[in-house]
XYZ file of C-alpha atoms in Angstrom:
471
model
C 111.429 131.573 -70.794
C 112.345 127.943 -69.980
C 113.209 127.612 -66.221
C 116.710 126.338 -66.889
C 117.631 129.498 -68.866
C 116.752 131.635 -65.896
C 119.748 130.158 -64.019
C 122.082 131.770 -66.502
C 120.914 135.256 -65.752
C 122.588 137.777 -63.409
C 120.556 139.338 -60.620
C 120.218 142.525 -62.607
C 118.828 140.570 -65.570
C 116.339 138.813 -63.242
C 115.230 142.136 -61.842
C 114.706 143.503 -65.332
C 112.533 140.462 -66.171
C 110.496 140.893 -62.996
C 109.987 144.594 -63.805
C 108.795 143.934 -67.351
C 106.732 140.911 -66.373
C 108.706 138.591 -68.789
C 108.948 136.112 -65.966
C 108.391 136.240 -62.220
C 110.226 135.482 -58.909
C 108.390 132.080 -58.583
C 109.837 130.892 -61.926
C 113.344 132.080 -60.929
C 113.075 130.404 -57.495
C 111.966 127.099 -58.965
C 114.713 127.221 -61.529
C 117.382 127.916 -58.936
C 116.025 125.170 -56.582
C 115.900 122.692 -59.464
C 119.429 123.535 -60.480
C 120.627 123.274 -56.869
C 119.049 119.822 -56.495
C 120.663 118.631 -59.737
C 124.149 119.692 -58.853
C 124.117 118.590 -55.316
C 124.924 114.846 -55.764
C 128.020 115.595 -57.785
C 129.313 118.914 -56.473
C 127.952 118.864 -52.734
C 127.599 122.734 -52.516
C 124.818 122.678 -49.978
C 124.338 121.879 -46.354
C 120.561 122.223 -46.882
C 118.086 123.578 -49.354
C 115.299 125.768 -48.029
C 112.703 124.990 -50.795
C 109.534 125.601 -48.728
C 110.741 128.940 -47.448
C 112.108 130.015 -50.850
C 108.907 129.317 -52.732
C 106.828 131.157 -50.080
C 109.170 134.192 -50.276
C 108.996 134.047 -54.107
C 105.226 134.051 -54.093
C 105.190 137.029 -51.808
C 107.648 138.794 -53.995
C 105.593 138.116 -57.165
C 102.626 139.637 -55.590
C 104.623 142.817 -54.792
C 105.910 143.049 -58.369
C 102.431 142.651 -59.740
C 101.334 145.616 -57.620
C 104.403 147.564 -58.844
C 105.710 147.750 -55.218
C 108.977 145.833 -54.991
C 110.279 145.628 -51.461
C 113.857 146.583 -52.114
C 116.789 146.348 -54.409
C 116.823 142.525 -54.655
C 113.180 141.620 -54.447
C 112.688 138.107 -55.735
C 116.360 137.353 -56.451
C 117.491 133.824 -55.410
C 120.437 133.955 -52.969
C 122.493 131.447 -51.000
C 124.266 131.913 -47.648
C 127.413 130.283 -46.411
C 126.729 128.101 -43.367
C 129.002 130.310 -41.188
C 126.435 133.117 -41.233
C 123.280 132.651 -39.076
C 119.996 132.587 -40.996
C 116.741 132.696 -38.983
C 114.846 129.444 -38.802
C 117.812 127.184 -39.771
C 120.697 125.672 -37.888
C 124.157 127.171 -38.540
C 126.465 124.233 -38.031
C 129.643 125.738 -39.512
C 130.818 122.461 -40.897
C 131.216 120.940 -37.468
C 129.819 117.765 -35.738
C 130.417 119.682 -32.451
C 127.463 121.894 -32.926
C 123.964 120.657 -32.153
C 121.207 121.548 -34.617
C 118.800 121.795 -31.807
C 117.752 125.251 -30.742
C 115.694 128.183 -31.714
C 117.997 129.677 -34.392
C 115.979 132.857 -34.282
C 118.560 135.408 -35.430
C 119.859 136.647 -38.782
C 123.466 137.790 -39.352
C 123.461 141.513 -40.359
C 124.122 140.703 -44.088
C 121.324 138.095 -44.041
C 118.956 140.525 -42.346
C 119.635 143.183 -45.039
C 118.955 140.580 -47.770
C 115.660 139.771 -46.067
C 114.701 143.464 -45.821
C 115.296 143.770 -49.585
C 113.133 140.875 -50.499
C 115.696 138.266 -51.521
C 114.701 134.659 -51.824
C 116.783 132.239 -49.775
C 117.572 129.038 -51.647
C 119.784 127.340 -49.030
C 122.892 127.227 -46.839
C 126.214 126.476 -48.497
C 129.104 124.215 -47.408
C 132.274 125.298 -45.530
C 135.235 123.568 -43.964
C 134.908 123.302 -40.223
C 134.683 126.782 -38.828
C 136.029 128.096 -42.105
C 139.614 127.253 -41.072
C 141.176 126.360 -44.433
C 141.318 127.238 -48.133
C 139.460 124.160 -49.372
C 136.006 122.995 -48.674
C 135.669 119.689 -46.906
C 134.468 118.905 -43.367
C 133.756 115.957 -41.135
C 130.128 117.045 -41.163
C 129.352 117.520 -44.916
C 132.233 115.834 -46.777
C 133.900 117.242 -49.880
C 132.685 120.119 -52.049
C 133.849 119.730 -55.657
C 134.727 121.929 -58.567
C 132.185 122.745 -61.231
C 134.763 122.430 -63.978
C 136.113 119.060 -62.819
C 134.519 117.247 -59.817
C 137.782 115.468 -59.074
C 139.199 118.873 -58.103
C 138.520 121.092 -55.112
C 136.122 124.071 -55.284
C 138.558 125.915 -53.021
C 137.521 127.409 -49.704
C 136.373 128.253 -47.302
C 133.416 129.623 -49.176
C 133.536 126.735 -51.644
C 129.904 125.852 -51.555
C 128.865 129.349 -52.398
C 131.300 129.671 -55.259
C 130.212 126.333 -56.806
C 126.494 127.303 -56.366
C 126.873 130.678 -58.135
C 129.053 129.062 -60.858
C 126.432 126.517 -61.671
C 123.414 128.776 -61.503
C 121.868 127.830 -58.187
C 121.202 131.539 -57.553
C 123.215 134.456 -58.949
C 124.217 135.852 -55.549
C 125.816 134.335 -52.478
C 127.141 135.588 -49.187
C 130.603 134.281 -48.181
C 133.284 135.069 -45.591
C 137.033 135.685 -45.964
C 139.549 135.488 -43.135
C 142.586 134.755 -45.349
C 141.222 134.383 -48.837
C 138.020 132.402 -48.323
C 135.972 134.458 -50.839
C 138.680 134.905 -53.400
C 140.194 131.414 -53.396
C 136.986 129.453 -54.269
C 135.811 132.213 -56.616
C 139.047 132.003 -58.570
C 138.892 128.191 -58.680
C 135.255 128.223 -59.839
C 135.441 131.055 -62.359
C 133.240 133.700 -60.611
C 133.725 137.097 -59.087
C 134.146 137.805 -55.368
C 134.906 140.899 -53.409
C 136.484 141.038 -49.897
C 135.380 144.576 -48.925
C 137.330 146.810 -46.664
C 137.051 145.490 -43.145
C 133.906 146.781 -41.501
C 132.139 147.745 -44.794
C 129.854 144.770 -44.168
C 128.867 144.322 -40.515
C 129.554 140.943 -38.968
C 127.712 139.399 -36.098
C 128.237 137.225 -34.190
C 131.887 138.408 -33.955
C 134.456 136.064 -35.408
C 136.956 134.373 -33.147
C 139.399 135.271 -35.886
C 138.865 138.919 -35.092
C 139.440 141.709 -37.574
C 140.870 139.205 -40.241
C 137.271 138.108 -41.044
C 135.256 139.917 -43.664
C 131.777 139.237 -45.186
C 131.407 139.786 -48.907
C 129.532 139.123 -52.206
C 130.118 136.196 -54.534
C 128.511 136.805 -57.880
C 128.746 136.265 -61.642
C 130.221 139.753 -62.266
C 131.310 142.973 -60.648
C 128.032 144.821 -61.312
C 125.998 142.257 -59.303
C 128.603 142.454 -56.577
C 128.221 146.238 -56.391
C 124.445 145.901 -56.158
C 124.768 143.307 -53.380
C 127.282 145.377 -51.492
C 124.858 148.374 -51.571
C 122.427 146.062 -49.723
C 124.645 144.311 -47.212
C 126.877 147.296 -46.471
C 124.188 149.087 -44.421
C 125.091 149.642 -40.774
C 124.050 147.197 -38.000
C 124.190 148.152 -34.277
C 125.401 144.682 -33.305
C 128.876 145.224 -34.893
C 130.738 147.899 -32.918
C 133.652 147.726 -35.357
C 131.730 148.285 -38.516
C 132.035 151.368 -40.733
C 129.430 154.000 -41.013
C 127.185 154.305 -44.112
C 128.883 154.161 -47.501
C 129.502 157.566 -49.076
C 127.389 156.601 -52.043
C 126.060 153.715 -54.141
C 128.693 151.268 -55.379
C 126.417 150.235 -58.223
C 126.005 153.870 -59.344
C 129.724 154.393 -59.463
C 130.750 151.448 -61.669
C 131.117 153.248 -64.990
C 134.192 155.444 -64.282
C 136.480 153.062 -66.023
C 140.267 152.844 -65.447
C 141.520 155.611 -67.747
C 144.156 157.536 -65.814
C 144.307 155.124 -62.890
C 147.849 154.197 -61.667
C 148.088 150.385 -61.660
C 150.939 148.427 -60.074
C 151.317 144.992 -61.510
C 153.110 142.531 -59.303
C 153.241 139.092 -61.097
C 155.024 137.298 -58.239
C 155.407 139.629 -55.230
C 159.002 140.359 -56.140
C 159.779 136.782 -57.056
C 158.577 135.414 -53.693
C 155.919 133.290 -55.369
C 156.328 130.553 -57.983
C 153.345 131.112 -60.341
C 152.358 128.478 -62.868
C 153.155 129.695 -66.340
C 149.586 129.379 -67.652
C 148.237 131.343 -64.740
C 150.866 134.022 -65.170
C 150.175 134.273 -68.876
C 146.391 134.642 -68.407
C 146.923 137.355 -65.751
C 149.459 139.228 -67.899
C 147.012 139.340 -70.894
C 144.345 140.844 -68.626
C 146.819 143.469 -67.310
C 147.675 144.377 -70.883
C 143.975 144.892 -71.412
C 143.893 147.313 -68.492
C 146.618 149.302 -70.165
C 144.650 149.223 -73.363
C 141.712 150.749 -71.507
C 143.767 153.730 -70.505
C 145.338 152.692 -67.131
C 148.923 153.599 -66.423
C 150.412 150.198 -65.694
C 153.868 149.711 -64.120
C 155.389 146.325 -63.289
C 156.482 146.791 -59.613
C 156.131 145.134 -56.227
C 154.764 146.227 -52.887
C 157.343 146.655 -50.170
C 156.809 143.571 -47.954
C 158.110 140.031 -47.431
C 155.819 137.119 -46.883
C 153.830 137.820 -43.642
C 152.743 134.188 -43.236
C 154.244 133.841 -39.705
C 152.231 136.710 -38.358
C 149.108 135.524 -40.126
C 149.658 132.026 -38.724
C 149.970 133.372 -35.098
C 146.696 135.359 -35.440
C 144.840 132.582 -37.360
C 145.891 129.727 -35.127
C 145.174 131.699 -31.957
C 141.668 132.409 -33.357
C 141.173 128.729 -34.116
C 142.194 127.789 -30.551
C 139.601 130.273 -29.308
C 136.869 128.778 -31.458
C 137.287 125.378 -29.823
C 138.292 126.539 -26.393
C 135.068 125.368 -24.709
C 134.843 121.987 -26.404
C 135.082 118.826 -24.295
C 137.856 116.292 -24.913
C 135.237 114.067 -26.532
C 134.062 116.899 -28.814
C 137.604 117.684 -29.883
C 138.012 114.181 -31.091
C 135.243 114.967 -33.650
C 137.216 117.879 -35.166
C 138.979 117.935 -38.551
C 142.481 116.685 -37.717
C 144.156 119.664 -39.388
C 141.986 122.040 -37.442
C 142.768 120.179 -34.222
C 146.525 120.525 -34.989
C 146.474 124.321 -35.594
C 144.380 124.842 -32.483
C 147.059 123.118 -30.465
C 149.602 125.474 -31.961
C 147.497 128.447 -31.316
C 146.894 127.491 -27.759
C 150.651 127.384 -27.070
C 151.254 131.032 -28.323
C 152.153 133.526 -25.601
C 150.549 136.931 -25.330
C 153.888 138.496 -26.367
C 154.028 136.295 -29.492
C 150.495 137.276 -30.380
C 151.301 140.930 -29.930
C 154.417 140.622 -31.994
C 152.134 139.331 -34.794
C 149.942 142.401 -34.320
C 153.050 144.582 -34.609
C 153.939 142.882 -37.890
C 150.399 143.408 -39.114
C 150.521 147.118 -38.288
C 153.801 147.506 -40.133
C 152.401 145.748 -43.201
C 149.405 148.137 -43.075
C 151.770 151.141 -42.967
C 153.733 149.871 -45.972
C 150.631 149.289 -48.053
C 149.184 152.664 -47.012
C 152.360 154.356 -48.461
C 152.255 152.153 -51.505
C 148.791 153.320 -52.321
C 149.840 156.954 -52.205
C 151.625 156.091 -55.471
C 149.293 153.567 -56.988
C 145.533 153.413 -57.118
C 145.403 149.676 -57.671
C 147.686 146.608 -57.098
C 147.209 143.721 -59.553
C 148.407 140.219 -58.817
C 147.355 136.686 -59.685
C 144.656 135.652 -57.157
C 146.417 132.308 -56.747
C 149.603 130.814 -58.187
C 147.786 127.600 -59.099
C 144.463 126.344 -60.451
C 142.234 123.884 -58.733
C 143.911 120.643 -57.458
C 142.670 117.393 -56.281
C 139.591 117.464 -54.054
C 139.907 116.388 -50.425
C 143.520 117.638 -50.012
C 144.495 120.735 -48.108
C 147.592 121.275 -50.335
C 148.405 120.092 -53.878
C 149.871 116.670 -54.119
C 153.604 116.662 -54.379
C 153.929 120.306 -53.478
C 155.778 119.597 -50.211
C 153.521 122.182 -48.555
C 152.180 121.697 -45.068
C 149.263 124.194 -44.743
C 146.810 125.923 -47.184
C 148.608 129.163 -46.689
C 151.557 127.754 -48.676
C 149.554 128.085 -51.947
C 147.595 131.266 -51.102
C 150.385 133.917 -50.680
C 148.523 136.514 -52.699
C 145.412 136.484 -50.472
C 146.037 136.450 -46.723
C 148.279 139.666 -46.710
C 145.263 141.798 -47.534
C 143.301 140.364 -44.683
C 146.103 141.529 -42.435
C 145.829 144.992 -43.991
C 142.075 145.013 -44.182
C 142.133 146.311 -47.781
C 139.397 145.622 -50.367
C 140.459 142.831 -52.711
C 138.581 141.128 -55.530
C 139.114 138.209 -57.862
C 138.111 138.384 -61.458
C 138.113 135.338 -63.829
C 140.470 136.004 -66.795
C 140.875 132.721 -68.588
C 141.550 129.043 -68.149
C 144.642 126.895 -68.032
C 145.392 123.907 -70.296
C 143.035 121.672 -68.277
C 140.115 124.179 -68.765
C 140.333 125.292 -65.097
C 139.674 128.979 -64.282
C 142.323 131.456 -63.582
C 141.767 134.506 -61.353
C 143.296 138.029 -61.289
C 143.283 139.929 -58.020
C 142.603 143.683 -57.730
C 143.635 145.412 -54.457
C 143.095 149.027 -53.419
C 143.639 151.164 -50.402
C 141.314 150.869 -47.420
C 137.787 152.243 -48.089
C 138.414 152.399 -51.926
C 136.102 149.407 -52.655
C 134.672 151.663 -55.397
C 138.029 151.564 -57.367
C 138.189 147.742 -57.099
C 134.614 147.404 -58.418
C 135.143 149.990 -61.169
C 138.267 148.237 -62.463
C 136.688 144.807 -62.319
C 133.619 146.066 -64.060
C 135.782 147.660 -66.839
C 137.392 144.228 -67.401
C 133.925 142.637 -67.773
C 132.644 145.410 -70.114
C 135.761 145.024 -72.299
C 135.330 141.232 -72.514
C 138.572 140.710 -70.604
C 136.776 138.996 -67.728
C 134.173 136.234 -68.109
C 132.833 133.000 -66.696
C 134.409 130.286 -68.857
C 131.504 128.506 -70.659
C 132.630 124.813 -70.344
C 131.743 123.203 -67.108
C 132.287 119.547 -66.506
C 129.200 119.236 -64.231
C 126.027 118.916 -66.211
C 124.180 122.118 -65.192
């Protein structure tokens, strides 16, 4: 098979090819690295490529496959890692000029360690805004990451480099993080799948300054690959005291249950609180009709909450202030100006104001817990807009101040710690991807993955074929 065709395969298809001997991990690694190098000048998805390491890992994997002794569930599959998560042997700079690349860098994050144990091949580290603070990906360190469908537009964030890399074939799997939508936002803008698992399902270390808002999750071409990746990275790790125990079963094995009989609440605008662009609304509504056609009981209704943005801001801004607390005045001058601004706001919050935000968060969790006694799934648009101009925190002319103004469907479910995924369900008039969000009760990641997989199997979810970047 020509190397470039390998970049269009899912992780499962690559594993099938390794198993039959049709092609090997070295071919897959070279194809992913070549694709990554080709897209980098225009899209800027990578902080660094790890070519030498990847080729060595692929050679070892190929020897194992030839012996019929694969190391794990992902042996030989090319993967990328957001440069928020430590990866042994490489600096983790987190999009910031305030972090020195010097040092031993001798520890893997738990999710990275699990990938290594399962034989994955590390292609490179992907871009992030500084410390992952906003819903688009640009930073003083690495510049702007651009959208695969139109490089004049943003890839979204904060896992924008990972989303662009997966969309353009530089490895079918990527690890991202999500504190307010940072997996789902770029995945929706770039036409791929992403899952923010229930908090604690994937161990996180070092602990995030944003606390229990922050999740680690899979970014993939489809739900089946995400389930496979979650089976790997969801294993316990002693370094995260807040993580869940072992999963009750395999997520990949439970994909085929379908949606027949599931109770689905469809909230097109959170009770009219969100102005959704008509083409986005139409694409999401078509997919919801498809769920009904697959046997789900769909009711148009809204969860019982008003916009929790003030509580989210208090927790998010305080976390940002904590991130930079030890920086010198000279280092602070190097920060992204928007980050520096919210850090100032966070530093001025009192303990009582912070605890009031915690109270609001707990009340929101209670409301959603009761909601899911009546409904198995909540469906919303992932975002009310499609990708806008690159290099801007908010769409031009929107009048919005912060990225949370255009992400009202994502951050509430970081506050509640629920599993939430985005599925591509079409494009707008400019050919830009539209995402649908699936949300379930805490610890029901299996339902989110099942429903998403049903959409893919029915042809209701797909990666749009036309990408502006020559891949």
